[in-house]
Amino acid sequence: MIVVSDATPIISLLKIDQLHLLHGLFQEVFIPQAVYDELTLNPVFEKEAMQIKECSFITKVEVGEESSVNLFQRVTGLDRGESEAIIYTDSIGADLILMDEIKGRKIAVQVGLRVMGTLGILLEAYEQGLISKEEIFSGLDILKNSGRYISEALYKQLTEKIKNR
């Protein structure tokens, strides 16, 4: 399975110390240069940047379609990382894009991409026995307390799915 990620799912998994789930679920995850830069250039997050730089299952890629990315960014209003992730996912025919932002997810779906966010990753990892219920709910609490927005409807949907398994 070929998987491309935007920054937010990776940031969320780093926050809850579950980045390894990406390796367990997908073996390898590709991130465009703009996403890599977003994850590694902020000096405030030096520890997290080092984790990304040393991560063996995250592969940085060049999108190489500068004019397409610029146009896509202007037309959609998405940031550079989201734009590169969508364009790269489409151009290589990847199976899945990991993305959390609502606007980016909607656009990715409109162009025919299969999208999974952080909650979907956690649910899939739970279904495959890679994470416990307790770890999911602990992680969700950490994300909510750190300011990550999780809609009540989505939280409730995830809770129901986990309770019914």
Short mmCIF file of N, CA and C in Angstrom, two decimals:
data_model
loop_
_atom_site.label_atom_id
_atom_site.label_comp_id
_atom_site.label_asym_id
_atom_site.label_seq_id
_atom_site.Cartn_x
_atom_site.Cartn_y
_atom_site.Cartn_z
N MET A 1 0.84 -1.18 0.00
CA MET A 1 0.00 0.00 0.00
C MET A 1 0.88 1.24 0.00
N ILE A 2 0.60 2.15 -0.91
CA ILE A 2 1.36 3.40 -0.99
C ILE A 2 0.58 4.49 -0.25
N VAL A 3 1.24 5.10 0.74
CA VAL A 3 0.59 6.08 1.61
C VAL A 3 1.41 7.36 1.64
N VAL A 4 0.71 8.50 1.49
CA VAL A 4 1.32 9.83 1.56
C VAL A 4 0.66 10.54 2.74
N SER A 5 1.45 11.34 3.46
CA SER A 5 0.88 12.05 4.61
C SER A 5 1.13 13.54 4.56
N ASP A 6 0.15 14.27 5.08
CA ASP A 6 0.29 15.67 5.40
C ASP A 6 0.89 15.73 6.82
N ALA A 7 1.17 16.89 7.31
CA ALA A 7 1.87 17.04 8.59
C ALA A 7 1.01 16.72 9.82
N THR A 8 -0.26 17.12 9.82
CA THR A 8 -1.05 17.05 11.04
C THR A 8 -1.21 15.65 11.62
N PRO A 9 -1.49 14.61 10.85
CA PRO A 9 -1.57 13.28 11.46
C PRO A 9 -0.23 12.86 12.11
N ILE A 10 0.87 13.23 11.49
CA ILE A 10 2.18 12.90 12.06
C ILE A 10 2.40 13.67 13.35
N ILE A 11 2.07 14.96 13.35
CA ILE A 11 2.20 15.78 14.55
C ILE A 11 1.34 15.19 15.68
N SER A 12 0.11 14.82 15.35
CA SER A 12 -0.79 14.25 16.36
C SER A 12 -0.23 12.95 16.94
N LEU A 13 0.27 12.09 16.08
CA LEU A 13 0.84 10.82 16.55
C LEU A 13 2.10 11.05 17.38
N LEU A 14 2.89 12.04 17.02
CA LEU A 14 4.06 12.39 17.84
C LEU A 14 3.63 12.84 19.23
N LYS A 15 2.58 13.68 19.28
CA LYS A 15 2.08 14.20 20.56
C LYS A 15 1.66 13.09 21.52
N ILE A 16 1.13 12.01 20.97
CA ILE A 16 0.63 10.93 21.84
C ILE A 16 1.58 9.73 21.85
N ASP A 17 2.79 9.94 21.34
CA ASP A 17 3.84 8.91 21.34
C ASP A 17 3.38 7.63 20.64
N GLN A 18 2.73 7.80 19.48
CA GLN A 18 2.23 6.65 18.73
C GLN A 18 2.65 6.69 17.25
N LEU A 19 3.74 7.38 16.94
CA LEU A 19 4.18 7.48 15.55
C LEU A 19 4.44 6.11 14.94
N HIS A 20 4.88 5.17 15.77
CA HIS A 20 5.18 3.81 15.29
C HIS A 20 3.98 3.12 14.66
N LEU A 21 2.77 3.60 14.96
CA LEU A 21 1.57 2.99 14.36
C LEU A 21 1.60 3.08 12.84
N LEU A 22 2.19 4.15 12.31
CA LEU A 22 2.27 4.29 10.85
C LEU A 22 3.07 3.15 10.25
N HIS A 23 4.16 2.79 10.91
CA HIS A 23 4.97 1.67 10.43
C HIS A 23 4.19 0.36 10.54
N GLY A 24 3.51 0.17 11.66
CA GLY A 24 2.72 -1.04 11.87
C GLY A 24 1.59 -1.20 10.87
N LEU A 25 0.99 -0.10 10.47
CA LEU A 25 -0.14 -0.15 9.55
C LEU A 25 0.29 -0.14 8.08
N PHE A 26 1.30 0.66 7.75
CA PHE A 26 1.61 0.92 6.34
C PHE A 26 3.05 0.59 5.92
N GLN A 27 3.90 0.22 6.84
CA GLN A 27 5.32 -0.03 6.60
C GLN A 27 6.10 1.23 6.23
N GLU A 28 5.65 1.97 5.22
CA GLU A 28 6.34 3.18 4.79
C GLU A 28 5.33 4.27 4.47
N VAL A 29 5.68 5.51 4.83
CA VAL A 29 4.83 6.66 4.56
C VAL A 29 5.68 7.71 3.86
N PHE A 30 5.18 8.24 2.75
CA PHE A 30 5.87 9.27 1.99
C PHE A 30 5.37 10.65 2.41
N ILE A 31 6.30 11.58 2.56
CA ILE A 31 5.91 12.97 2.85
C ILE A 31 6.64 13.88 1.87
N PRO A 32 5.89 14.80 1.25
CA PRO A 32 6.52 15.77 0.35
C PRO A 32 7.46 16.71 1.11
N GLN A 33 8.36 17.34 0.38
CA GLN A 33 9.35 18.25 0.97
C GLN A 33 8.69 19.31 1.86
N ALA A 34 7.60 19.92 1.41
CA ALA A 34 6.95 20.98 2.21
C ALA A 34 6.44 20.43 3.55
N VAL A 35 5.96 19.21 3.56
CA VAL A 35 5.50 18.58 4.80
C VAL A 35 6.71 18.31 5.69
N TYR A 36 7.77 17.80 5.10
CA TYR A 36 9.01 17.54 5.85
C TYR A 36 9.51 18.83 6.49
N ASP A 37 9.52 19.90 5.72
CA ASP A 37 9.97 21.19 6.25
C ASP A 37 9.10 21.64 7.41
N GLU A 38 7.80 21.50 7.26
CA GLU A 38 6.86 21.89 8.32
C GLU A 38 7.14 21.09 9.60
N LEU A 39 7.51 19.84 9.44
CA LEU A 39 7.76 18.97 10.59
C LEU A 39 9.14 19.14 11.21
N THR A 40 10.08 19.71 10.47
CA THR A 40 11.47 19.70 10.97
C THR A 40 12.12 21.07 11.13
N LEU A 41 11.54 22.14 10.63
CA LEU A 41 12.23 23.43 10.65
C LEU A 41 11.89 24.33 11.83
N ASN A 42 10.88 24.02 12.60
CA ASN A 42 10.51 24.87 13.73
C ASN A 42 11.41 24.55 14.93
N PRO A 43 12.24 25.50 15.35
CA PRO A 43 13.17 25.23 16.44
C PRO A 43 12.48 24.94 17.78
N VAL A 44 11.23 25.31 17.91
CA VAL A 44 10.49 25.04 19.14
C VAL A 44 10.24 23.54 19.31
N PHE A 45 10.19 22.82 18.20
CA PHE A 45 9.90 21.38 18.24
C PHE A 45 11.13 20.57 17.81
N GLU A 46 12.26 20.88 18.40
CA GLU A 46 13.52 20.24 18.02
C GLU A 46 13.50 18.73 18.27
N LYS A 47 12.93 18.30 19.39
CA LYS A 47 12.88 16.87 19.72
C LYS A 47 12.03 16.12 18.69
N GLU A 48 10.87 16.67 18.36
CA GLU A 48 9.99 16.06 17.37
C GLU A 48 10.63 16.05 15.99
N ALA A 49 11.33 17.13 15.65
CA ALA A 49 12.02 17.21 14.36
C ALA A 49 13.06 16.10 14.25
N MET A 50 13.78 15.87 15.33
CA MET A 50 14.80 14.82 15.32
C MET A 50 14.15 13.44 15.12
N GLN A 51 12.99 13.23 15.72
CA GLN A 51 12.28 11.96 15.54
C GLN A 51 11.94 11.75 14.06
N ILE A 52 11.50 12.80 13.40
CA ILE A 52 11.15 12.70 11.98
C ILE A 52 12.40 12.45 11.15
N LYS A 53 13.45 13.19 11.42
CA LYS A 53 14.70 13.05 10.66
C LYS A 53 15.29 11.65 10.80
N GLU A 54 15.10 11.03 11.96
CA GLU A 54 15.68 9.71 12.22
C GLU A 54 14.72 8.56 11.94
N CYS A 55 13.50 8.87 11.53
CA CYS A 55 12.47 7.86 11.33
C CYS A 55 12.73 7.06 10.05
N SER A 56 12.88 5.77 10.21
CA SER A 56 13.24 4.92 9.06
C SER A 56 12.06 4.63 8.12
N PHE A 57 10.84 4.81 8.59
CA PHE A 57 9.69 4.46 7.75
C PHE A 57 8.98 5.67 7.15
N ILE A 58 9.51 6.87 7.39
CA ILE A 58 9.00 8.07 6.74
C ILE A 58 10.01 8.48 5.69
N THR A 59 9.55 8.57 4.45
CA THR A 59 10.43 8.88 3.32
C THR A 59 10.05 10.23 2.73
N LYS A 60 11.02 11.15 2.72
CA LYS A 60 10.81 12.47 2.13
C LYS A 60 10.91 12.35 0.61
N VAL A 61 9.98 13.01 -0.10
CA VAL A 61 9.97 12.96 -1.56
C VAL A 61 9.86 14.37 -2.14
N GLU A 62 10.37 14.52 -3.34
CA GLU A 62 10.23 15.77 -4.08
C GLU A 62 9.01 15.65 -4.98
N VAL A 63 8.14 16.64 -4.93
CA VAL A 63 6.95 16.61 -5.78
C VAL A 63 7.32 16.98 -7.21
N GLY A 64 8.17 17.98 -7.38
CA GLY A 64 8.70 18.32 -8.70
C GLY A 64 7.71 18.94 -9.66
N GLU A 65 6.59 19.40 -9.19
CA GLU A 65 5.60 20.03 -10.07
C GLU A 65 5.28 21.42 -9.53
N GLU A 66 6.30 22.24 -9.48
CA GLU A 66 6.22 23.56 -8.86
C GLU A 66 5.04 24.39 -9.36
N SER A 67 4.87 24.49 -10.67
CA SER A 67 3.78 25.33 -11.20
C SER A 67 2.42 24.74 -10.84
N SER A 68 2.30 23.43 -10.87
CA SER A 68 1.02 22.78 -10.49
C SER A 68 0.71 23.01 -9.02
N VAL A 69 1.74 22.89 -8.18
CA VAL A 69 1.54 23.11 -6.74
C VAL A 69 1.13 24.55 -6.47
N ASN A 70 1.83 25.50 -7.11
CA ASN A 70 1.49 26.91 -6.92
C ASN A 70 0.06 27.21 -7.36
N LEU A 71 -0.33 26.69 -8.53
CA LEU A 71 -1.68 26.91 -9.02
C LEU A 71 -2.71 26.27 -8.09
N PHE A 72 -2.46 25.04 -7.70
CA PHE A 72 -3.37 24.32 -6.81
C PHE A 72 -3.54 25.07 -5.50
N GLN A 73 -2.44 25.58 -4.97
CA GLN A 73 -2.48 26.34 -3.73
C GLN A 73 -3.33 27.61 -3.87
N ARG A 74 -3.13 28.32 -4.97
CA ARG A 74 -3.89 29.56 -5.19
C ARG A 74 -5.38 29.28 -5.38
N VAL A 75 -5.69 28.24 -6.12
CA VAL A 75 -7.10 27.93 -6.42
C VAL A 75 -7.84 27.40 -5.19
N THR A 76 -7.17 26.58 -4.40
CA THR A 76 -7.85 25.93 -3.27
C THR A 76 -7.72 26.67 -1.96
N GLY A 77 -6.66 27.47 -1.81
CA GLY A 77 -6.41 28.14 -0.54
C GLY A 77 -5.75 27.23 0.50
N LEU A 78 -5.33 26.04 0.08
CA LEU A 78 -4.65 25.14 0.99
C LEU A 78 -3.21 25.59 1.19
N ASP A 79 -2.59 25.14 2.28
CA ASP A 79 -1.20 25.49 2.49
C ASP A 79 -0.29 24.65 1.59
N ARG A 80 0.97 24.96 1.61
CA ARG A 80 1.94 24.30 0.72
C ARG A 80 2.01 22.79 0.97
N GLY A 81 2.07 22.39 2.23
CA GLY A 81 2.17 20.97 2.56
C GLY A 81 0.95 20.18 2.10
N GLU A 82 -0.23 20.70 2.37
CA GLU A 82 -1.45 20.02 1.93
C GLU A 82 -1.50 19.92 0.41
N SER A 83 -1.13 21.00 -0.26
CA SER A 83 -1.16 21.02 -1.72
C SER A 83 -0.18 20.00 -2.29
N GLU A 84 1.04 19.99 -1.78
CA GLU A 84 2.03 19.02 -2.27
C GLU A 84 1.58 17.59 -1.98
N ALA A 85 1.00 17.36 -0.79
CA ALA A 85 0.57 16.00 -0.44
C ALA A 85 -0.53 15.52 -1.40
N ILE A 86 -1.49 16.37 -1.70
CA ILE A 86 -2.58 15.98 -2.60
C ILE A 86 -2.04 15.74 -4.01
N ILE A 87 -1.24 16.66 -4.50
CA ILE A 87 -0.70 16.52 -5.86
C ILE A 87 0.18 15.28 -5.97
N TYR A 88 1.03 15.04 -4.98
CA TYR A 88 1.90 13.87 -5.03
C TYR A 88 1.09 12.57 -4.94
N THR A 89 0.12 12.54 -4.05
CA THR A 89 -0.74 11.35 -3.92
C THR A 89 -1.39 11.02 -5.25
N ASP A 90 -1.93 12.05 -5.89
CA ASP A 90 -2.60 11.84 -7.17
C ASP A 90 -1.61 11.44 -8.26
N SER A 91 -0.46 12.10 -8.30
CA SER A 91 0.47 11.87 -9.40
C SER A 91 1.09 10.47 -9.37
N ILE A 92 1.25 9.89 -8.20
CA ILE A 92 1.83 8.53 -8.14
C ILE A 92 0.77 7.45 -8.00
N GLY A 93 -0.49 7.87 -7.92
CA GLY A 93 -1.57 6.89 -7.77
C GLY A 93 -1.53 6.18 -6.42
N ALA A 94 -1.16 6.93 -5.37
CA ALA A 94 -1.08 6.34 -4.03
C ALA A 94 -2.46 5.83 -3.59
N ASP A 95 -2.45 4.85 -2.71
CA ASP A 95 -3.68 4.24 -2.22
C ASP A 95 -4.41 5.09 -1.20
N LEU A 96 -3.65 5.96 -0.48
CA LEU A 96 -4.22 6.65 0.67
C LEU A 96 -3.44 7.91 0.96
N ILE A 97 -4.17 8.97 1.37
CA ILE A 97 -3.53 10.18 1.87
C ILE A 97 -3.97 10.36 3.32
N LEU A 98 -3.02 10.66 4.19
CA LEU A 98 -3.31 10.92 5.60
C LEU A 98 -3.42 12.43 5.78
N MET A 99 -4.58 12.89 6.23
CA MET A 99 -4.83 14.33 6.34
C MET A 99 -5.96 14.56 7.33
N ASP A 100 -5.82 15.60 8.16
CA ASP A 100 -6.84 15.91 9.16
C ASP A 100 -7.68 17.14 8.84
N GLU A 101 -7.09 18.16 8.24
CA GLU A 101 -7.81 19.40 8.03
C GLU A 101 -9.03 19.19 7.12
N ILE A 102 -10.15 19.70 7.55
CA ILE A 102 -11.42 19.47 6.86
C ILE A 102 -11.38 19.94 5.40
N LYS A 103 -10.90 21.16 5.18
CA LYS A 103 -10.88 21.69 3.81
C LYS A 103 -10.01 20.82 2.91
N GLY A 104 -8.84 20.44 3.38
CA GLY A 104 -7.94 19.59 2.60
C GLY A 104 -8.54 18.23 2.32
N ARG A 105 -9.21 17.67 3.33
CA ARG A 105 -9.85 16.36 3.17
C ARG A 105 -10.94 16.43 2.09
N LYS A 106 -11.74 17.48 2.14
CA LYS A 106 -12.82 17.63 1.15
C LYS A 106 -12.27 17.74 -0.26
N ILE A 107 -11.22 18.51 -0.42
CA ILE A 107 -10.63 18.67 -1.74
C ILE A 107 -9.99 17.36 -2.20
N ALA A 108 -9.32 16.67 -1.30
CA ALA A 108 -8.72 15.37 -1.66
C ALA A 108 -9.78 14.39 -2.13
N VAL A 109 -10.91 14.36 -1.44
CA VAL A 109 -12.01 13.47 -1.84
C VAL A 109 -12.57 13.91 -3.20
N GLN A 110 -12.69 15.22 -3.41
CA GLN A 110 -13.21 15.73 -4.68
C GLN A 110 -12.34 15.31 -5.87
N VAL A 111 -11.03 15.20 -5.64
CA VAL A 111 -10.16 14.79 -6.75
C VAL A 111 -10.00 13.27 -6.80
N GLY A 112 -10.77 12.57 -5.97
CA GLY A 112 -10.82 11.11 -6.06
C GLY A 112 -9.84 10.34 -5.18
N LEU A 113 -9.31 11.00 -4.17
CA LEU A 113 -8.36 10.33 -3.28
C LEU A 113 -9.06 9.70 -2.08
N ARG A 114 -8.50 8.62 -1.59
CA ARG A 114 -8.97 7.99 -0.35
C ARG A 114 -8.22 8.65 0.81
N VAL A 115 -8.96 9.13 1.80
CA VAL A 115 -8.40 9.93 2.89
C VAL A 115 -8.62 9.23 4.23
N MET A 116 -7.60 9.32 5.09
CA MET A 116 -7.72 8.84 6.47
C MET A 116 -7.05 9.88 7.37
N GLY A 117 -7.70 10.17 8.48
CA GLY A 117 -7.14 11.11 9.44
C GLY A 117 -6.61 10.40 10.67
N THR A 118 -6.20 11.18 11.65
CA THR A 118 -5.62 10.63 12.87
C THR A 118 -6.57 9.66 13.56
N LEU A 119 -7.84 10.01 13.66
CA LEU A 119 -8.79 9.11 14.33
C LEU A 119 -8.95 7.81 13.55
N GLY A 120 -8.94 7.89 12.24
CA GLY A 120 -9.00 6.69 11.42
C GLY A 120 -7.77 5.81 11.61
N ILE A 121 -6.61 6.44 11.75
CA ILE A 121 -5.38 5.70 12.00
C ILE A 121 -5.49 4.96 13.33
N LEU A 122 -5.96 5.67 14.36
CA LEU A 122 -6.10 5.05 15.68
C LEU A 122 -7.09 3.89 15.65
N LEU A 123 -8.20 4.09 14.96
CA LEU A 123 -9.20 3.02 14.86
C LEU A 123 -8.65 1.81 14.11
N GLU A 124 -7.98 2.05 13.01
CA GLU A 124 -7.39 0.95 12.24
C GLU A 124 -6.33 0.22 13.06
N ALA A 125 -5.53 0.98 13.80
CA ALA A 125 -4.50 0.37 14.64
C ALA A 125 -5.14 -0.48 15.75
N TYR A 126 -6.25 0.01 16.28
CA TYR A 126 -6.98 -0.76 17.30
C TYR A 126 -7.52 -2.06 16.70
N GLU A 127 -8.12 -1.96 15.52
CA GLU A 127 -8.68 -3.14 14.87
C GLU A 127 -7.61 -4.17 14.54
N GLN A 128 -6.39 -3.71 14.30
CA GLN A 128 -5.29 -4.63 13.99
C GLN A 128 -4.51 -5.06 15.24
N GLY A 129 -4.99 -4.63 16.41
CA GLY A 129 -4.35 -5.04 17.66
C GLY A 129 -3.05 -4.34 17.97
N LEU A 130 -2.83 -3.17 17.38
CA LEU A 130 -1.59 -2.44 17.59
C LEU A 130 -1.67 -1.44 18.75
N ILE A 131 -2.89 -1.17 19.21
CA ILE A 131 -3.10 -0.18 20.27
C ILE A 131 -4.34 -0.60 21.06
N SER A 132 -4.34 -0.31 22.35
CA SER A 132 -5.47 -0.67 23.21
C SER A 132 -6.50 0.46 23.26
N LYS A 133 -7.69 0.13 23.75
CA LYS A 133 -8.73 1.16 23.95
C LYS A 133 -8.20 2.26 24.86
N GLU A 134 -7.53 1.84 25.92
CA GLU A 134 -7.02 2.80 26.89
C GLU A 134 -6.03 3.76 26.24
N GLU A 135 -5.16 3.23 25.38
CA GLU A 135 -4.18 4.08 24.71
C GLU A 135 -4.87 5.06 23.76
N ILE A 136 -5.93 4.62 23.11
CA ILE A 136 -6.67 5.53 22.23
C ILE A 136 -7.28 6.66 23.02
N PHE A 137 -7.99 6.34 24.10
CA PHE A 137 -8.66 7.39 24.86
C PHE A 137 -7.67 8.30 25.57
N SER A 138 -6.57 7.75 26.02
CA SER A 138 -5.51 8.57 26.61
C SER A 138 -4.95 9.51 25.55
N GLY A 139 -4.71 9.00 24.36
CA GLY A 139 -4.21 9.82 23.27
C GLY A 139 -5.18 10.92 22.88
N LEU A 140 -6.46 10.58 22.82
CA LEU A 140 -7.47 11.59 22.47
C LEU A 140 -7.52 12.69 23.52
N ASP A 141 -7.39 12.32 24.79
CA ASP A 141 -7.38 13.33 25.86
C ASP A 141 -6.17 14.26 25.70
N ILE A 142 -5.02 13.68 25.40
CA ILE A 142 -3.81 14.48 25.20
C ILE A 142 -4.01 15.45 24.03
N LEU A 143 -4.56 14.94 22.93
CA LEU A 143 -4.78 15.80 21.76
C LEU A 143 -5.76 16.92 22.07
N LYS A 144 -6.86 16.60 22.72
CA LYS A 144 -7.85 17.64 23.06
C LYS A 144 -7.24 18.67 24.00
N ASN A 145 -6.48 18.21 24.99
CA ASN A 145 -5.87 19.13 25.96
C ASN A 145 -4.76 19.97 25.36
N SER A 146 -4.21 19.54 24.23
CA SER A 146 -3.15 20.31 23.59
C SER A 146 -3.71 21.26 22.53
N GLY A 147 -5.04 21.31 22.44
CA GLY A 147 -5.67 22.25 21.53
C GLY A 147 -6.06 21.67 20.18
N ARG A 148 -5.84 20.39 19.98
CA ARG A 148 -6.24 19.76 18.72
C ARG A 148 -7.76 19.65 18.71
N TYR A 149 -8.39 20.15 17.67
CA TYR A 149 -9.84 20.09 17.57
C TYR A 149 -10.29 18.71 17.11
N ILE A 150 -11.17 18.12 17.90
CA ILE A 150 -11.81 16.87 17.52
C ILE A 150 -13.30 17.09 17.71
N SER A 151 -14.06 17.01 16.63
CA SER A 151 -15.49 17.29 16.72
C SER A 151 -16.16 16.26 17.63
N GLU A 152 -17.17 16.71 18.32
CA GLU A 152 -17.91 15.82 19.22
C GLU A 152 -18.54 14.67 18.45
N ALA A 153 -19.03 14.95 17.25
CA ALA A 153 -19.66 13.90 16.44
C ALA A 153 -18.64 12.83 16.06
N LEU A 154 -17.45 13.25 15.66
CA LEU A 154 -16.41 12.30 15.28
C LEU A 154 -15.91 11.52 16.50
N TYR A 155 -15.76 12.20 17.62
CA TYR A 155 -15.34 11.55 18.86
C TYR A 155 -16.37 10.48 19.27
N LYS A 156 -17.64 10.85 19.17
CA LYS A 156 -18.72 9.93 19.53
C LYS A 156 -18.73 8.72 18.58
N GLN A 157 -18.54 8.98 17.30
CA GLN A 157 -18.51 7.91 16.29
C GLN A 157 -17.37 6.94 16.58
N LEU A 158 -16.20 7.45 16.89
CA LEU A 158 -15.05 6.60 17.22
C LEU A 158 -15.33 5.79 18.48
N THR A 159 -15.87 6.44 19.49
CA THR A 159 -16.20 5.77 20.76
C THR A 159 -17.16 4.62 20.53
N GLU A 160 -18.18 4.85 19.72
CA GLU A 160 -19.15 3.79 19.42
C GLU A 160 -18.51 2.61 18.70
N LYS A 161 -17.65 2.92 17.74
CA LYS A 161 -16.99 1.85 16.98
C LYS A 161 -16.11 1.00 17.89
N ILE A 162 -15.41 1.66 18.81
CA ILE A 162 -14.53 0.93 19.72
C ILE A 162 -15.34 0.12 20.73
N LYS A 163 -16.40 0.68 21.24
CA LYS A 163 -17.24 -0.03 22.22
C LYS A 163 -17.88 -1.26 21.61
N ASN A 164 -18.19 -1.19 20.31
CA ASN A 164 -18.87 -2.30 19.66
C ASN A 164 -17.91 -3.38 19.17
N ARG A 165 -16.65 -3.29 19.51
CA ARG A 165 -15.68 -4.30 19.07
C ARG A 165 -15.10 -5.03 20.24
#
